Short mmCIF file of C-alpha atoms in Angstrom, two decimals:
data_model
loop_
_atom_site.label_atom_id
_atom_site.label_comp_id
_atom_site.label_asym_id
_atom_site.label_seq_id
_atom_site.Cartn_x
_atom_site.Cartn_y
_atom_site.Cartn_z
CA MET A 6 -38.68 1.95 1.40
CA ASN A 7 -37.33 0.04 4.37
CA TYR A 8 -33.65 -0.50 3.62
CA THR A 9 -31.10 -0.70 6.41
CA LEU A 10 -27.72 0.93 6.92
CA HIS A 11 -26.17 -2.52 6.56
CA GLN A 12 -27.78 -2.93 3.14
CA LEU A 13 -26.49 0.50 2.10
CA LYS A 14 -23.00 -0.48 3.21
CA VAL A 15 -23.13 -3.80 1.36
CA PHE A 16 -24.46 -2.24 -1.84
CA LEU A 17 -21.86 0.54 -1.74
CA LYS A 18 -19.05 -1.98 -1.37
CA VAL A 19 -20.43 -4.06 -4.25
CA ALA A 20 -20.69 -0.90 -6.37
CA LYS A 21 -17.09 0.04 -5.63
CA THR A 22 -15.58 -3.41 -6.15
CA LYS A 23 -17.99 -4.48 -8.93
CA SER A 24 -17.79 -7.93 -7.42
CA ILE A 25 -19.80 -9.82 -4.83
CA THR A 26 -16.75 -11.94 -4.04
CA LYS A 27 -14.47 -8.94 -3.42
CA ALA A 28 -17.18 -7.14 -1.45
CA ALA A 29 -17.60 -10.20 0.77
CA VAL A 30 -13.85 -10.33 1.48
CA GLU A 31 -13.62 -6.62 2.31
CA LEU A 32 -16.73 -6.73 4.51
CA TYR A 33 -15.69 -10.01 6.22
CA LEU A 34 -18.95 -11.63 5.13
CA SER A 35 -19.76 -14.77 3.19
CA GLN A 36 -20.70 -14.47 -0.48
CA PRO A 37 -24.24 -15.77 0.18
CA ALA A 38 -24.70 -13.14 2.90
CA VAL A 39 -23.69 -10.37 0.50
CA SER A 40 -25.93 -11.78 -2.25
CA ILE A 41 -28.93 -11.91 0.11
CA GLN A 42 -28.42 -8.33 1.30
CA LEU A 43 -27.98 -7.15 -2.27
CA LYS A 44 -31.21 -8.88 -3.34
CA ASN A 45 -33.15 -7.49 -0.38
CA PHE A 46 -31.90 -4.01 -1.21
CA GLN A 47 -32.71 -4.40 -4.93
CA ASP A 48 -36.24 -5.62 -4.15
CA GLN A 49 -37.05 -2.16 -2.83
CA PHE A 50 -36.45 -0.54 -6.23
CA GLU A 51 -38.37 -1.06 -9.46
CA ILE A 52 -35.30 -0.06 -11.50
CA PRO A 53 -32.30 -2.44 -11.65
CA LEU A 54 -29.24 -1.42 -9.65
CA THR A 55 -26.93 -4.00 -11.21
CA GLU A 56 -26.74 -6.20 -14.26
CA VAL A 57 -24.66 -9.23 -15.13
CA ILE A 58 -23.20 -9.55 -18.63
CA GLY A 59 -21.34 -12.78 -19.15
CA ARG A 60 -19.90 -13.31 -15.70
CA GLN A 61 -19.13 -9.66 -15.01
CA LEU A 62 -21.22 -7.58 -12.62
CA TYR A 63 -21.97 -4.02 -13.76
CA ILE A 64 -23.60 -1.14 -11.91
CA THR A 65 -26.41 0.55 -13.86
CA ASP A 66 -26.59 4.34 -14.17
CA PHE A 67 -29.41 4.32 -11.62
CA GLY A 68 -27.34 2.08 -9.38
CA LYS A 69 -24.44 4.54 -9.54
CA GLU A 70 -26.73 7.33 -8.37
CA ILE A 71 -27.99 5.18 -5.48
CA ALA A 72 -24.39 4.25 -4.60
CA PHE A 73 -23.45 7.94 -4.48
CA ALA A 74 -26.44 8.68 -2.23
CA ALA A 75 -25.58 5.67 -0.05
CA GLU A 76 -22.06 6.95 0.46
CA GLN A 77 -23.38 10.37 1.52
CA ILE A 78 -25.77 8.76 4.00
CA LEU A 79 -23.09 6.53 5.49
CA ASN A 80 -20.70 9.47 5.79
CA GLU A 81 -23.35 11.39 7.73
CA VAL A 82 -23.89 8.37 10.00
CA ASP A 83 -20.12 8.27 10.63
CA LYS A 84 -20.25 11.94 11.59
CA ILE A 85 -23.06 11.22 14.06
CA ASN A 86 -21.09 8.34 15.56
CA PHE A 87 -18.00 10.52 15.78
CA LYS A 88 -19.88 13.36 17.48
CA THR A 89 -21.28 10.89 19.99
CA SER A 90 -17.85 9.45 20.74
CA ALA A 91 -16.25 12.89 20.85
CA TYR A 92 -18.88 14.02 23.36
CA LYS A 93 -17.85 11.06 25.53
CA GLY A 94 -14.17 11.93 25.05
CA ILE A 95 -13.42 8.98 22.76
CA LEU A 96 -11.54 9.46 19.47
CA SER A 97 -13.31 7.48 16.76
CA GLY A 98 -13.65 7.27 12.99
CA VAL A 99 -11.91 5.64 10.04
CA LEU A 100 -8.24 6.09 9.13
CA LYS A 101 -7.69 5.35 5.43
CA LEU A 102 -4.22 4.53 4.11
CA SER A 103 -2.77 3.30 0.85
CA VAL A 104 0.69 1.76 1.05
CA VAL A 105 3.12 0.63 -1.66
CA SER A 106 3.77 -3.08 -1.43
CA THR A 107 7.20 -2.86 0.22
CA GLY A 108 5.67 -0.52 2.77
CA LYS A 109 4.06 -3.52 4.47
CA TYR A 110 7.40 -3.96 6.25
CA VAL A 111 7.21 -0.36 7.49
CA MET A 112 3.69 0.90 8.08
CA PRO A 113 2.43 -1.50 10.78
CA TYR A 114 5.06 -0.24 13.23
CA TYR A 115 3.79 3.32 12.81
CA LEU A 116 0.21 2.22 13.51
CA SER A 117 0.18 -0.31 16.33
CA GLU A 118 0.47 1.98 19.36
CA PHE A 119 -1.87 4.58 17.86
CA MET A 120 -4.54 1.98 17.07
CA ASN A 121 -4.18 0.19 20.40
CA SER A 122 -4.61 3.43 22.31
CA SER A 123 -7.76 4.39 20.36
CA PRO A 124 -10.13 1.40 20.13
CA GLY A 125 -12.82 3.58 18.55
CA ILE A 126 -10.74 4.00 15.37
CA GLU A 127 -11.18 1.71 12.37
CA LEU A 128 -8.29 1.16 9.96
CA GLU A 129 -8.62 0.70 6.20
CA MET A 130 -5.22 0.05 4.63
CA ASP A 131 -4.71 -0.98 1.02
CA VAL A 132 -1.30 -2.50 0.22
CA THR A 133 -0.80 -2.30 -3.54
CA ASN A 134 1.51 -1.11 -6.30
CA ARG A 135 2.67 2.48 -6.57
CA SER A 136 0.43 3.49 -9.47
CA LYS A 137 -2.71 2.45 -7.58
CA VAL A 138 -1.51 4.23 -4.45
CA ILE A 139 -1.07 7.47 -6.42
CA THR A 140 -4.49 7.04 -8.06
CA SER A 141 -6.13 6.69 -4.64
CA LEU A 142 -4.33 9.81 -3.49
CA ARG A 143 -5.31 11.83 -6.57
CA ASN A 144 -8.94 10.79 -6.16
CA ASN A 145 -8.95 11.85 -2.50
CA GLU A 146 -10.01 8.35 -1.47
CA ILE A 147 -7.53 8.11 1.41
CA ASP A 148 -6.12 10.18 4.26
CA PHE A 149 -2.46 9.27 3.74
CA ALA A 150 -0.21 7.31 1.40
CA LEU A 151 3.15 5.71 2.15
CA VAL A 152 5.66 5.93 -0.72
CA SER A 153 9.41 5.74 -1.18
CA SER A 154 9.50 8.34 -3.97
CA ILE A 155 7.47 11.53 -4.00
CA PRO A 156 5.04 11.63 -6.96
CA GLU A 157 5.27 14.57 -9.36
CA GLY A 158 2.36 16.64 -10.57
CA ILE A 159 0.38 16.46 -7.33
CA ASN A 160 0.23 19.22 -4.73
CA ILE A 161 1.08 17.31 -1.57
CA ASN A 162 2.56 17.59 1.90
CA SER A 163 4.93 14.98 3.25
CA GLU A 164 6.36 13.72 6.49
CA PRO A 165 9.60 11.68 6.15
CA LEU A 166 9.58 8.58 8.32
CA LEU A 167 12.56 6.36 7.60
CA LEU A 168 15.56 5.93 5.29
CA ASN A 169 14.96 3.57 2.37
CA LYS A 170 18.17 1.82 1.30
CA LEU A 171 18.35 -0.30 -1.84
CA TYR A 172 21.13 -2.84 -2.36
CA LEU A 173 22.16 -5.31 -5.04
CA VAL A 174 21.51 -8.74 -3.55
CA ALA A 175 22.20 -12.31 -4.62
CA ASN A 176 21.97 -15.92 -3.48
CA LYS A 177 24.44 -16.73 -0.70
CA ASN A 178 26.32 -19.17 -2.95
CA LEU A 179 26.83 -16.84 -5.91
CA GLU A 180 30.54 -16.46 -6.62
CA LEU A 181 31.67 -13.66 -8.91
CA ASP A 182 34.88 -13.61 -10.93
CA GLN A 183 37.23 -11.46 -8.88
CA ASN A 184 39.25 -10.66 -12.00
CA LEU A 185 36.26 -8.89 -13.55
CA SER A 186 34.34 -5.80 -12.57
CA ILE A 187 30.89 -6.24 -11.04
CA LYS A 188 29.41 -4.89 -14.27
CA LYS A 189 31.09 -7.54 -16.42
CA SER A 190 30.68 -10.42 -13.99
CA LEU A 191 26.88 -9.95 -13.90
CA ILE A 192 26.33 -9.84 -17.67
CA ASN A 193 25.20 -13.45 -17.94
CA ILE A 194 23.30 -13.55 -14.67
CA PRO A 195 19.52 -12.86 -14.91
CA HIS A 196 18.32 -9.64 -13.32
CA ILE A 197 15.00 -9.83 -11.51
CA TYR A 198 12.69 -6.82 -11.80
CA ARG A 199 9.43 -5.68 -10.25
CA GLU A 200 6.49 -4.92 -12.54
CA GLU A 201 6.10 -1.67 -14.50
CA GLY A 202 5.03 1.21 -12.28
CA SER A 203 6.90 -0.04 -9.21
CA ALA A 204 9.19 2.48 -7.54
CA THR A 205 11.71 -0.31 -6.86
CA ARG A 206 11.80 -1.13 -10.57
CA ASN A 207 12.32 2.54 -11.42
CA TYR A 208 15.25 2.75 -9.01
CA MET A 209 16.78 -0.42 -10.44
CA GLU A 210 16.41 0.66 -14.07
CA ASP A 211 17.84 4.11 -13.33
CA TYR A 212 20.85 2.62 -11.59
CA LEU A 213 21.63 0.05 -14.29
CA LYS A 214 21.25 2.66 -17.03
CA LYS A 215 23.48 5.23 -15.32
CA LYS A 216 26.18 2.66 -14.59
CA GLY A 217 26.01 1.15 -18.09
CA TYR A 218 25.15 -2.40 -17.01
CA LEU A 219 24.39 -4.76 -19.89
CA VAL A 220 21.50 -7.03 -18.93
CA LYS A 221 21.11 -10.04 -21.22
CA SER A 222 18.38 -11.83 -19.29
CA LYS A 223 15.44 -10.37 -17.34
CA ILE A 224 12.86 -11.90 -15.04
CA GLN A 225 9.79 -9.88 -14.00
CA LEU A 226 7.87 -10.65 -10.81
CA THR A 227 5.03 -8.75 -9.18
CA SER A 228 6.08 -8.57 -5.54
CA ASN A 229 9.21 -8.12 -3.47
CA GLU A 230 8.42 -11.35 -1.63
CA ALA A 231 8.47 -13.25 -4.94
CA ILE A 232 11.74 -11.57 -5.94
CA LYS A 233 13.28 -12.37 -2.57
CA GLN A 234 12.41 -16.05 -2.90
CA ALA A 235 13.73 -16.07 -6.47
CA VAL A 236 17.04 -14.57 -5.31
CA ILE A 237 17.30 -17.09 -2.46
CA ALA A 238 16.67 -19.90 -4.95
CA GLY A 239 19.47 -18.63 -7.17
CA LEU A 240 17.38 -17.48 -10.13
CA GLY A 241 19.23 -14.19 -10.41
CA VAL A 242 20.19 -10.92 -8.75
CA SER A 243 18.10 -7.89 -7.97
CA ILE A 244 18.25 -4.41 -6.46
CA MET A 245 15.94 -4.53 -3.46
CA PRO A 246 14.93 -2.40 -0.47
CA LEU A 247 16.86 -3.36 2.64
CA ILE A 248 13.72 -3.07 4.78
CA GLY A 249 12.37 -6.41 3.54
CA LEU A 250 15.60 -8.38 3.89
CA LYS A 251 16.32 -8.31 7.63
CA ASN A 252 15.71 -12.00 8.38
CA GLU A 253 17.30 -13.23 5.14
CA LEU A 254 20.49 -11.24 5.75
CA GLU A 255 20.72 -12.33 9.38
CA ASN A 256 20.14 -15.97 8.39
CA GLY A 257 22.65 -15.77 5.55
CA ASP A 258 20.10 -16.70 2.86
CA VAL A 259 21.10 -13.71 0.71
CA LYS A 260 24.14 -11.48 0.54
CA ILE A 261 24.77 -7.92 -0.49
CA ILE A 262 27.00 -7.38 -3.52
CA THR A 263 29.13 -4.29 -3.09
CA ALA A 264 28.83 -2.06 -6.13
CA GLU A 265 29.63 1.55 -6.95
CA GLY A 266 26.72 3.91 -6.29
CA LEU A 267 24.95 1.55 -3.90
CA PRO A 268 23.07 1.66 -1.71
CA MET A 269 20.61 3.97 -3.39
CA ILE A 270 18.98 6.02 -0.64
CA SER A 271 15.58 7.67 -0.48
CA ASN A 272 13.00 8.16 2.26
CA TRP A 273 9.81 6.44 3.25
CA ASN A 274 7.36 9.31 3.27
CA LEU A 275 3.85 9.70 4.59
CA ILE A 276 2.11 12.00 2.09
CA TRP A 277 -1.29 13.65 1.81
CA LEU A 278 -3.03 16.14 -0.45
CA ASN A 279 -2.09 19.72 0.33
CA GLU A 280 -5.71 20.88 0.43
CA LYS A 281 -6.94 17.82 2.30
CA LYS A 282 -9.53 18.61 4.96
CA MET A 283 -8.42 16.16 7.57
CA SER A 284 -10.82 14.30 9.81
CA PRO A 285 -10.13 14.45 13.56
CA VAL A 286 -8.72 10.92 13.34
CA ALA A 287 -6.36 11.78 10.47
CA SER A 288 -5.24 14.95 12.24
CA ALA A 289 -4.61 13.03 15.47
CA TYR A 290 -2.61 10.39 13.58
CA LEU A 291 -0.39 12.99 11.93
CA ASP A 292 0.31 14.57 15.32
CA TYR A 293 1.15 11.11 16.68
CA ILE A 294 3.59 10.42 13.82
CA LYS A 295 5.43 13.70 14.29
CA ILE A 296 5.87 13.04 17.99
CA LYS A 297 6.59 9.30 17.95
CA LYS A 298 8.46 8.54 14.72
CA THR A 299 11.95 8.98 16.21
CA VAL A 300 11.18 6.60 19.07
CA ILE A 301 9.65 4.08 16.66
CA ASN A 302 12.71 4.24 14.39
CA GLU A 303 15.10 3.68 17.28
CA LYS A 304 13.07 0.77 18.64
CA GLN A 305 12.11 -1.02 15.44
CA PHE A 306 14.55 -0.01 12.71
CA SER A 307 17.95 0.63 14.32
CA TRP A 308 19.23 -2.55 12.61
CA ILE A 309 19.23 -0.65 9.30
CA ASN A 310 22.31 1.24 10.50
CA ASN A 311 24.28 -2.04 10.40
CA TYR A 312 24.26 -2.02 6.61
#
């Protein structure tokens, strides 16, 4: 056996993504480079690690065992690297985050100074829908998650970061009948929803149900950016987080419709498993957040108070 750490890393990523293409993207390598490393690694075993059925790549049972061993080896290498850096007084390691899609407007501001001050730290941040974020948290695959609603049924700790305000928004040219209530004037206007499992969708459905809104026409889109563009284009109205609308409100591309019970207010929360054994990097980041979040909010998000 003469496999390299690089081959272990490539194979582990292929095993986790079950795709050479996805592994190449996440490793910042070309597909041919991943394929070559995978073949060189496979050549050292008489038993297949992967198999292709149709066009889908599968990991064999033996391959899963090798992937598990590879992960253990790479974790131990990370520990060696960390100990070396720690001995030299340098904080190093990997910070793993999973962020709900709207959180992309929030999380970078709570990371930039920390990352810039610690060049030995690597960041892995997955921006995805809420259900996948919670799955990653449950499986202990990440250090922290950023959510706007605290999940139930999981023993977690949380650190509130920022208010999350949700407003009913529409195209700048939408004119409502002033002789009718908001509820009645919106009956024939399409309502634009996020996909199932989205916290924003849950907030919107709860609000419309509690207020007795009758929705005749629905449009479902899979990202807040898509919804925002649909609202700007005049396809319908939606209840959206304020955090992603700063430029559009300032430019007058969308407008807020005043309605009873809005804005809906929650918090952006950094959460982690209660029994999580934090790495030195994760522990340092949590300390940083507790100390710096007020300054970050005042510098980056004071505009929220205007609405």
